[in-house]
């Protein structure tokens, strides 16, 4: 079974690697599942991994140390879209980030930190984004008091059965210029909210607004809606 799984993992492209499957990692995986994104879990603690696998028997996984180059290569880091370094140990997450960037500098790495004072070290290790559960939790609590209806809306969206999310899709290199209304026509599966281009945001762009390679489309979409748009951009 291990060899079959290694072969399937080797065939993955554009997937995500989740390093650490504790409370934070489990929530990361839940979101990846909900939005139909492929992933590989790397966990060094066999007991923790086995407990998680009881509820996710068909998941791709490695019982290994994600800070080791060999483990990252087996997880397909060279072809991955991103890596989540979300173990419970800040220093270990920094090592994961450093190892990833030494192998595949262009792979995006998000690092979990308990102590935000380690943020500068994480940046130097190659982290593209840093998340502190304490800071994020504090912001969530403040928002629940200051903007309760917005929080309720976001909660409803996150728990909806159709997997509705605020997503981003990048217009790929070589794509011909096109009016955004033609590229993103009206649909029940997605709603264009903004574009990000040349360092500036354009909210609710007019249908005649022309988009080209490198522009980021920010939209509210279901997984199928996001897939439809990504497929259109590949055509």
PDB file of C-alpha atoms in Angstrom:
ATOM      1  CA  UNK A   1       0.000   0.000   0.000  1.00  0.00           C
ATOM      2  CA  UNK A   2       2.867   2.379   0.829  1.00  0.00           C
ATOM      3  CA  UNK A   3       4.399   1.971  -2.626  1.00  0.00           C
ATOM      4  CA  UNK A   4       1.039   2.547  -4.306  1.00  0.00           C
ATOM      5  CA  UNK A   5       0.518   5.709  -2.284  1.00  0.00           C
ATOM      6  CA  UNK A   6       4.032   6.982  -3.026  1.00  0.00           C
ATOM      7  CA  UNK A   7       3.321   6.466  -6.725  1.00  0.00           C
ATOM      8  CA  UNK A   8       0.032   8.384  -6.515  1.00  0.00           C
ATOM      9  CA  UNK A   9       1.679  11.214  -4.575  1.00  0.00           C
ATOM     10  CA  UNK A  10       4.427  11.416  -7.208  1.00  0.00           C
ATOM     11  CA  UNK A  11       1.739  12.006  -9.842  1.00  0.00           C
ATOM     12  CA  UNK A  12       0.263  15.014  -8.017  1.00  0.00           C
ATOM     13  CA  UNK A  13       0.796  18.528  -9.365  1.00  0.00           C
ATOM     14  CA  UNK A  14      -0.481  21.793  -7.938  1.00  0.00           C
ATOM     15  CA  UNK A  15      -1.330  20.154  -4.619  1.00  0.00           C
ATOM     16  CA  UNK A  16      -0.697  21.309  -1.044  1.00  0.00           C
ATOM     17  CA  UNK A  17       1.506  19.811   1.656  1.00  0.00           C
ATOM     18  CA  UNK A  18       0.258  20.060   5.240  1.00  0.00           C
ATOM     19  CA  UNK A  19       3.098  19.629   7.731  1.00  0.00           C
ATOM     20  CA  UNK A  20       1.578  18.717  11.087  1.00  0.00           C
ATOM     21  CA  UNK A  21      -1.917  17.337  11.588  1.00  0.00           C
ATOM     22  CA  UNK A  22      -2.773  18.661  15.039  1.00  0.00           C
ATOM     23  CA  UNK A  23      -5.673  21.027  15.707  1.00  0.00           C
ATOM     24  CA  UNK A  24      -4.508  23.686  13.252  1.00  0.00           C
ATOM     25  CA  UNK A  25      -3.444  21.200  10.581  1.00  0.00           C
ATOM     26  CA  UNK A  26      -6.762  19.373  10.851  1.00  0.00           C
ATOM     27  CA  UNK A  27      -8.629  22.614  10.188  1.00  0.00           C
ATOM     28  CA  UNK A  28      -6.366  23.378   7.227  1.00  0.00           C
ATOM     29  CA  UNK A  29      -7.151  19.958   5.763  1.00  0.00           C
ATOM     30  CA  UNK A  30     -10.879  20.480   6.371  1.00  0.00           C
ATOM     31  CA  UNK A  31     -10.746  23.671   4.305  1.00  0.00           C
ATOM     32  CA  UNK A  32      -8.758  21.992   1.526  1.00  0.00           C
ATOM     33  CA  UNK A  33     -11.292  19.169   1.408  1.00  0.00           C
ATOM     34  CA  UNK A  34     -14.241  21.553   1.456  1.00  0.00           C
ATOM     35  CA  UNK A  35     -12.890  23.524  -1.500  1.00  0.00           C
ATOM     36  CA  UNK A  36     -11.832  20.449  -3.513  1.00  0.00           C
ATOM     37  CA  UNK A  37      -8.061  20.906  -3.345  1.00  0.00           C
ATOM     38  CA  UNK A  38      -5.643  17.991  -3.274  1.00  0.00           C
ATOM     39  CA  UNK A  39      -3.147  17.626  -0.439  1.00  0.00           C
ATOM     40  CA  UNK A  40      -0.578  15.421   1.287  1.00  0.00           C
ATOM     41  CA  UNK A  41      -0.231  15.296   5.073  1.00  0.00           C
ATOM     42  CA  UNK A  42       3.235  14.887   6.618  1.00  0.00           C
ATOM     43  CA  UNK A  43       3.229  14.014  10.327  1.00  0.00           C
ATOM     44  CA  UNK A  44       6.084  12.632  12.451  1.00  0.00           C
ATOM     45  CA  UNK A  45       3.952  11.520  15.419  1.00  0.00           C
ATOM     46  CA  UNK A  46       2.501   8.122  14.508  1.00  0.00           C
ATOM     47  CA  UNK A  47      -0.161   8.157  17.215  1.00  0.00           C
ATOM     48  CA  UNK A  48      -1.457  11.555  16.088  1.00  0.00           C
ATOM     49  CA  UNK A  49      -1.361  10.445  12.458  1.00  0.00           C
ATOM     50  CA  UNK A  50      -3.147   7.149  13.116  1.00  0.00           C
ATOM     51  CA  UNK A  51      -5.902   8.906  15.064  1.00  0.00           C
ATOM     52  CA  UNK A  52      -6.446  11.323  12.192  1.00  0.00           C
ATOM     53  CA  UNK A  53      -6.383   8.566   9.567  1.00  0.00           C
ATOM     54  CA  UNK A  54      -9.235   6.778  11.334  1.00  0.00           C
ATOM     55  CA  UNK A  55     -11.461   9.587  10.081  1.00  0.00           C
ATOM     56  CA  UNK A  56      -9.638  10.139   6.758  1.00  0.00           C
ATOM     57  CA  UNK A  57      -8.698   6.641   5.541  1.00  0.00           C
ATOM     58  CA  UNK A  58      -8.314   7.661   1.893  1.00  0.00           C
ATOM     59  CA  UNK A  59      -6.036  10.669   2.432  1.00  0.00           C
ATOM     60  CA  UNK A  60      -2.513  10.893   1.048  1.00  0.00           C
ATOM     61  CA  UNK A  61       0.002  10.973   3.899  1.00  0.00           C
ATOM     62  CA  UNK A  62       3.596  10.387   4.974  1.00  0.00           C
ATOM     63  CA  UNK A  63       4.767   9.352   8.430  1.00  0.00           C
ATOM     64  CA  UNK A  64       7.910  11.450   8.371  1.00  0.00           C
ATOM     65  CA  UNK A  65       9.612  14.648   9.514  1.00  0.00           C
ATOM     66  CA  UNK A  66       8.599  17.480   7.180  1.00  0.00           C
ATOM     67  CA  UNK A  67      11.829  19.369   7.892  1.00  0.00           C
ATOM     68  CA  UNK A  68      13.769  16.612   6.118  1.00  0.00           C
ATOM     69  CA  UNK A  69      14.449  17.152   2.416  1.00  0.00           C
ATOM     70  CA  UNK A  70      13.649  13.538   1.564  1.00  0.00           C
ATOM     71  CA  UNK A  71      10.201  13.784   3.151  1.00  0.00           C
ATOM     72  CA  UNK A  72       9.387  16.980   1.263  1.00  0.00           C
ATOM     73  CA  UNK A  73      10.550  15.462  -2.015  1.00  0.00           C
ATOM     74  CA  UNK A  74       8.418  12.354  -1.415  1.00  0.00           C
ATOM     75  CA  UNK A  75       5.468  14.661  -0.727  1.00  0.00           C
ATOM     76  CA  UNK A  76       6.001  16.260  -4.138  1.00  0.00           C
ATOM     77  CA  UNK A  77       7.234  19.675  -3.038  1.00  0.00           C
ATOM     78  CA  UNK A  78       8.795  20.280  -6.454  1.00  0.00           C
ATOM     79  CA  UNK A  79       5.323  20.247  -8.031  1.00  0.00           C
ATOM     80  CA  UNK A  80       3.295  21.627  -5.113  1.00  0.00           C
ATOM     81  CA  UNK A  81       1.253  24.820  -5.070  1.00  0.00           C
ATOM     82  CA  UNK A  82       2.086  25.489  -1.440  1.00  0.00           C
ATOM     83  CA  UNK A  83       3.202  24.195   1.944  1.00  0.00           C
ATOM     84  CA  UNK A  84       1.559  24.736   5.334  1.00  0.00           C
ATOM     85  CA  UNK A  85       4.102  24.582   8.184  1.00  0.00           C
ATOM     86  CA  UNK A  86       1.610  24.181  11.029  1.00  0.00           C
ATOM     87  CA  UNK A  87       3.200  21.937  13.642  1.00  0.00           C
ATOM     88  CA  UNK A  88       2.973  22.999  17.287  1.00  0.00           C
ATOM     89  CA  UNK A  89       6.656  23.983  17.405  1.00  0.00           C
ATOM     90  CA  UNK A  90       7.794  27.364  16.046  1.00  0.00           C
ATOM     91  CA  UNK A  91      11.412  26.283  15.501  1.00  0.00           C
ATOM     92  CA  UNK A  92      10.296  23.202  13.597  1.00  0.00           C
ATOM     93  CA  UNK A  93       8.022  25.283  11.377  1.00  0.00           C
ATOM     94  CA  UNK A  94      10.968  27.571  10.593  1.00  0.00           C
ATOM     95  CA  UNK A  95      13.037  24.537   9.587  1.00  0.00           C
ATOM     96  CA  UNK A  96      10.228  23.319   7.339  1.00  0.00           C
ATOM     97  CA  UNK A  97      10.043  26.726   5.635  1.00  0.00           C
ATOM     98  CA  UNK A  98      13.806  26.854   5.138  1.00  0.00           C
ATOM     99  CA  UNK A  99      13.920  23.313   3.738  1.00  0.00           C
ATOM    100  CA  UNK A 100      11.078  24.018   1.306  1.00  0.00           C
ATOM    101  CA  UNK A 101      12.672  27.199  -0.021  1.00  0.00           C
ATOM    102  CA  UNK A 102      16.061  25.528  -0.494  1.00  0.00           C
ATOM    103  CA  UNK A 103      14.421  22.839  -2.639  1.00  0.00           C
ATOM    104  CA  UNK A 104      11.726  24.865  -4.422  1.00  0.00           C
ATOM    105  CA  UNK A 105      12.147  28.632  -3.959  1.00  0.00           C
ATOM    106  CA  UNK A 106       8.922  29.463  -5.801  1.00  0.00           C
ATOM    107  CA  UNK A 107       6.630  27.296  -3.673  1.00  0.00           C
ATOM    108  CA  UNK A 108       4.475  29.389  -1.333  1.00  0.00           C
ATOM    109  CA  UNK A 109       4.935  28.670   2.385  1.00  0.00           C
ATOM    110  CA  UNK A 110       2.548  29.676   5.168  1.00  0.00           C
ATOM    111  CA  UNK A 111       3.994  29.336   8.680  1.00  0.00           C
ATOM    112  CA  UNK A 112       2.138  29.056  11.976  1.00  0.00           C
ATOM    113  CA  UNK A 113       3.808  30.830  14.908  1.00  0.00           C
ATOM    114  CA  UNK A 114       2.905  30.763  18.581  1.00  0.00           C
ATOM    115  CA  UNK A 115       5.337  33.558  19.417  1.00  0.00           C
ATOM    116  CA  UNK A 116       4.962  36.443  16.980  1.00  0.00           C
ATOM    117  CA  UNK A 117       8.438  37.598  18.055  1.00  0.00           C
ATOM    118  CA  UNK A 118       9.742  34.843  15.773  1.00  0.00           C
ATOM    119  CA  UNK A 119       8.179  36.520  12.730  1.00  0.00           C
ATOM    120  CA  UNK A 120      11.433  38.090  11.544  1.00  0.00           C
ATOM    121  CA  UNK A 121      13.193  34.720  11.730  1.00  0.00           C
ATOM    122  CA  UNK A 122      10.327  33.128   9.799  1.00  0.00           C
ATOM    123  CA  UNK A 123      10.649  35.733   7.045  1.00  0.00           C
ATOM    124  CA  UNK A 124      14.373  35.077   6.799  1.00  0.00           C
ATOM    125  CA  UNK A 125      13.656  31.336   6.630  1.00  0.00           C
ATOM    126  CA  UNK A 126      11.468  31.977   3.596  1.00  0.00           C
ATOM    127  CA  UNK A 127       7.924  32.202   4.951  1.00  0.00           C
ATOM    128  CA  UNK A 128       5.613  33.979   2.514  1.00  0.00           C
ATOM    129  CA  UNK A 129       2.898  34.395   5.119  1.00  0.00           C
ATOM    130  CA  UNK A 130       2.871  34.140   8.909  1.00  0.00           C
ATOM    131  CA  UNK A 131      -0.200  33.284  10.958  1.00  0.00           C
ATOM    132  CA  UNK A 132      -0.424  33.587  14.735  1.00  0.00           C
ATOM    133  CA  UNK A 133      -3.496  31.778  16.133  1.00  0.00           C
ATOM    134  CA  UNK A 134      -3.482  34.099  19.165  1.00  0.00           C
ATOM    135  CA  UNK A 135      -3.480  37.235  17.009  1.00  0.00           C
ATOM    136  CA  UNK A 136      -6.071  35.840  14.606  1.00  0.00           C
ATOM    137  CA  UNK A 137      -8.262  34.734  17.495  1.00  0.00           C
ATOM    138  CA  UNK A 138      -8.086  38.194  19.051  1.00  0.00           C
ATOM    139  CA  UNK A 139      -9.107  39.834  15.781  1.00  0.00           C
ATOM    140  CA  UNK A 140     -12.004  37.395  15.445  1.00  0.00           C
ATOM    141  CA  UNK A 141     -13.240  38.209  18.953  1.00  0.00           C
ATOM    142  CA  UNK A 142     -13.020  41.966  18.297  1.00  0.00           C
ATOM    143  CA  UNK A 143     -14.872  41.578  14.997  1.00  0.00           C
ATOM    144  CA  UNK A 144     -17.647  39.592  16.675  1.00  0.00           C
ATOM    145  CA  UNK A 145     -18.272  42.623  18.883  1.00  0.00           C
ATOM    146  CA  UNK A 146     -17.737  45.421  16.351  1.00  0.00           C
ATOM    147  CA  UNK A 147     -19.240  43.949  13.166  1.00  0.00           C
ATOM    148  CA  UNK A 148     -21.474  41.019  14.197  1.00  0.00           C
ATOM    149  CA  UNK A 149     -23.456  40.832  10.953  1.00  0.00           C
ATOM    150  CA  UNK A 150     -20.290  40.578   8.868  1.00  0.00           C
ATOM    151  CA  UNK A 151     -18.961  37.834  11.139  1.00  0.00           C
ATOM    152  CA  UNK A 152     -22.282  35.998  10.910  1.00  0.00           C
ATOM    153  CA  UNK A 153     -22.168  36.247   7.114  1.00  0.00           C
ATOM    154  CA  UNK A 154     -18.619  34.874   6.990  1.00  0.00           C
ATOM    155  CA  UNK A 155     -19.500  32.053   9.381  1.00  0.00           C
ATOM    156  CA  UNK A 156     -22.537  31.103   7.305  1.00  0.00           C
ATOM    157  CA  UNK A 157     -20.362  31.088   4.191  1.00  0.00           C
ATOM    158  CA  UNK A 158     -17.666  28.921   5.782  1.00  0.00           C
ATOM    159  CA  UNK A 159     -20.207  26.379   6.997  1.00  0.00           C
ATOM    160  CA  UNK A 160     -22.365  26.302   3.871  1.00  0.00           C
ATOM    161  CA  UNK A 161     -22.804  22.944   2.154  1.00  0.00           C
ATOM    162  CA  UNK A 162     -21.859  24.346  -1.261  1.00  0.00           C
ATOM    163  CA  UNK A 163     -18.341  25.376  -0.150  1.00  0.00           C
ATOM    164  CA  UNK A 164     -18.832  29.059  -0.993  1.00  0.00           C
ATOM    165  CA  UNK A 165     -15.629  31.049  -0.445  1.00  0.00           C
ATOM    166  CA  UNK A 166     -13.914  34.310  -1.352  1.00  0.00           C
ATOM    167  CA  UNK A 167     -11.364  32.987  -3.856  1.00  0.00           C
ATOM    168  CA  UNK A 168      -8.562  34.358  -6.015  1.00  0.00           C
ATOM    169  CA  UNK A 169      -7.635  33.274  -9.528  1.00  0.00           C
ATOM    170  CA  UNK A 170      -4.571  34.565 -11.392  1.00  0.00           C
ATOM    171  CA  UNK A 171      -4.790  35.248 -15.123  1.00  0.00           C
ATOM    172  CA  UNK A 172      -1.917  33.115 -16.509  1.00  0.00           C
ATOM    173  CA  UNK A 173       0.995  34.209 -18.677  1.00  0.00           C
ATOM    174  CA  UNK A 174       0.214  34.281 -22.381  1.00  0.00           C
ATOM    175  CA  UNK A 175      -3.497  34.906 -21.897  1.00  0.00           C
ATOM    176  CA  UNK A 176      -4.965  37.299 -24.473  1.00  0.00           C
ATOM    177  CA  UNK A 177      -6.422  40.545 -23.166  1.00  0.00           C
ATOM    178  CA  UNK A 178     -10.170  40.336 -22.686  1.00  0.00           C
ATOM    179  CA  UNK A 179     -13.002  42.396 -21.176  1.00  0.00           C
ATOM    180  CA  UNK A 180     -13.656  41.111 -17.678  1.00  0.00           C
ATOM    181  CA  UNK A 181     -17.369  40.807 -18.465  1.00  0.00           C
ATOM    182  CA  UNK A 182     -16.532  38.302 -21.215  1.00  0.00           C
ATOM    183  CA  UNK A 183     -14.059  36.367 -19.093  1.00  0.00           C
ATOM    184  CA  UNK A 184     -16.287  36.314 -16.004  1.00  0.00           C
ATOM    185  CA  UNK A 185     -19.897  36.377 -17.249  1.00  0.00           C
ATOM    186  CA  UNK A 186     -22.810  36.464 -14.822  1.00  0.00           C
ATOM    187  CA  UNK A 187     -23.185  33.128 -13.063  1.00  0.00           C
ATOM    188  CA  UNK A 188     -24.860  31.585 -10.040  1.00  0.00           C
ATOM    189  CA  UNK A 189     -21.528  29.874  -9.285  1.00  0.00           C
ATOM    190  CA  UNK A 190     -19.391  32.991  -8.793  1.00  0.00           C
ATOM    191  CA  UNK A 191     -19.489  36.763  -8.307  1.00  0.00           C
ATOM    192  CA  UNK A 192     -16.542  38.987  -9.248  1.00  0.00           C
ATOM    193  CA  UNK A 193     -15.681  41.389  -6.425  1.00  0.00           C
ATOM    194  CA  UNK A 194     -12.395  43.022  -7.446  1.00  0.00           C
ATOM    195  CA  UNK A 195      -9.208  42.771  -9.471  1.00  0.00           C
ATOM    196  CA  UNK A 196      -5.654  43.381  -8.319  1.00  0.00           C
ATOM    197  CA  UNK A 197      -3.336  44.682 -10.991  1.00  0.00           C
ATOM    198  CA  UNK A 198      -0.179  46.793 -11.105  1.00  0.00           C
ATOM    199  CA  UNK A 199      -0.222  47.068  -7.316  1.00  0.00           C
ATOM    200  CA  UNK A 200      -3.712  48.529  -7.049  1.00  0.00           C
ATOM    201  CA  UNK A 201      -7.201  47.257  -6.323  1.00  0.00           C
ATOM    202  CA  UNK A 202     -10.178  47.854  -8.603  1.00  0.00           C
ATOM    203  CA  UNK A 203     -13.431  47.054  -6.820  1.00  0.00           C
ATOM    204  CA  UNK A 204     -16.513  45.970  -8.754  1.00  0.00           C
ATOM    205  CA  UNK A 205     -14.856  46.527 -12.165  1.00  0.00           C
ATOM    206  CA  UNK A 206     -17.006  47.474 -15.141  1.00  0.00           C
ATOM    207  CA  UNK A 207     -17.728  44.685 -17.652  1.00  0.00           C
ATOM    208  CA  UNK A 208     -15.690  46.574 -20.259  1.00  0.00           C
ATOM    209  CA  UNK A 209     -12.599  46.680 -18.037  1.00  0.00           C
ATOM    210  CA  UNK A 210      -9.806  44.789 -19.822  1.00  0.00           C
ATOM    211  CA  UNK A 211      -7.784  42.189 -17.926  1.00  0.00           C
ATOM    212  CA  UNK A 212      -4.503  40.600 -18.986  1.00  0.00           C
ATOM    213  CA  UNK A 213      -1.803  38.235 -17.768  1.00  0.00           C
ATOM    214  CA  UNK A 214      -0.851  38.625 -14.117  1.00  0.00           C
ATOM    215  CA  UNK A 215      -4.124  40.180 -13.008  1.00  0.00           C
ATOM    216  CA  UNK A 216      -5.633  38.609  -9.885  1.00  0.00           C
ATOM    217  CA  UNK A 217      -9.397  38.089  -9.922  1.00  0.00           C
ATOM    218  CA  UNK A 218     -11.026  38.105  -6.483  1.00  0.00           C
ATOM    219  CA  UNK A 219     -14.451  36.529  -6.462  1.00  0.00           C
ATOM    220  CA  UNK A 220     -16.984  34.800  -4.290  1.00  0.00           C
ATOM    221  CA  UNK A 221     -17.320  31.324  -5.735  1.00  0.00           C
ATOM    222  CA  UNK A 222     -18.258  27.718  -5.176  1.00  0.00           C
ATOM    223  CA  UNK A 223     -15.567  25.085  -5.877  1.00  0.00           C
ATOM    224  CA  UNK A 224     -17.227  24.278  -9.212  1.00  0.00           C
ATOM    225  CA  UNK A 225     -17.408  27.980 -10.075  1.00  0.00           C
ATOM    226  CA  UNK A 226     -13.712  28.422  -9.361  1.00  0.00           C
ATOM    227  CA  UNK A 227     -12.929  25.340 -11.451  1.00  0.00           C
ATOM    228  CA  UNK A 228     -15.013  26.680 -14.361  1.00  0.00           C
ATOM    229  CA  UNK A 229     -13.084  29.943 -14.392  1.00  0.00           C
ATOM    230  CA  UNK A 230      -9.701  28.219 -14.066  1.00  0.00           C
ATOM    231  CA  UNK A 231     -10.612  25.965 -16.986  1.00  0.00           C
ATOM    232  CA  UNK A 232     -11.646  28.970 -19.079  1.00  0.00           C
ATOM    233  CA  UNK A 233      -8.278  30.595 -18.403  1.00  0.00           C
ATOM    234  CA  UNK A 234      -6.465  27.447 -19.556  1.00  0.00           C
ATOM    235  CA  UNK A 235      -8.412  27.234 -22.826  1.00  0.00           C
TER     236      UNK A 235
END
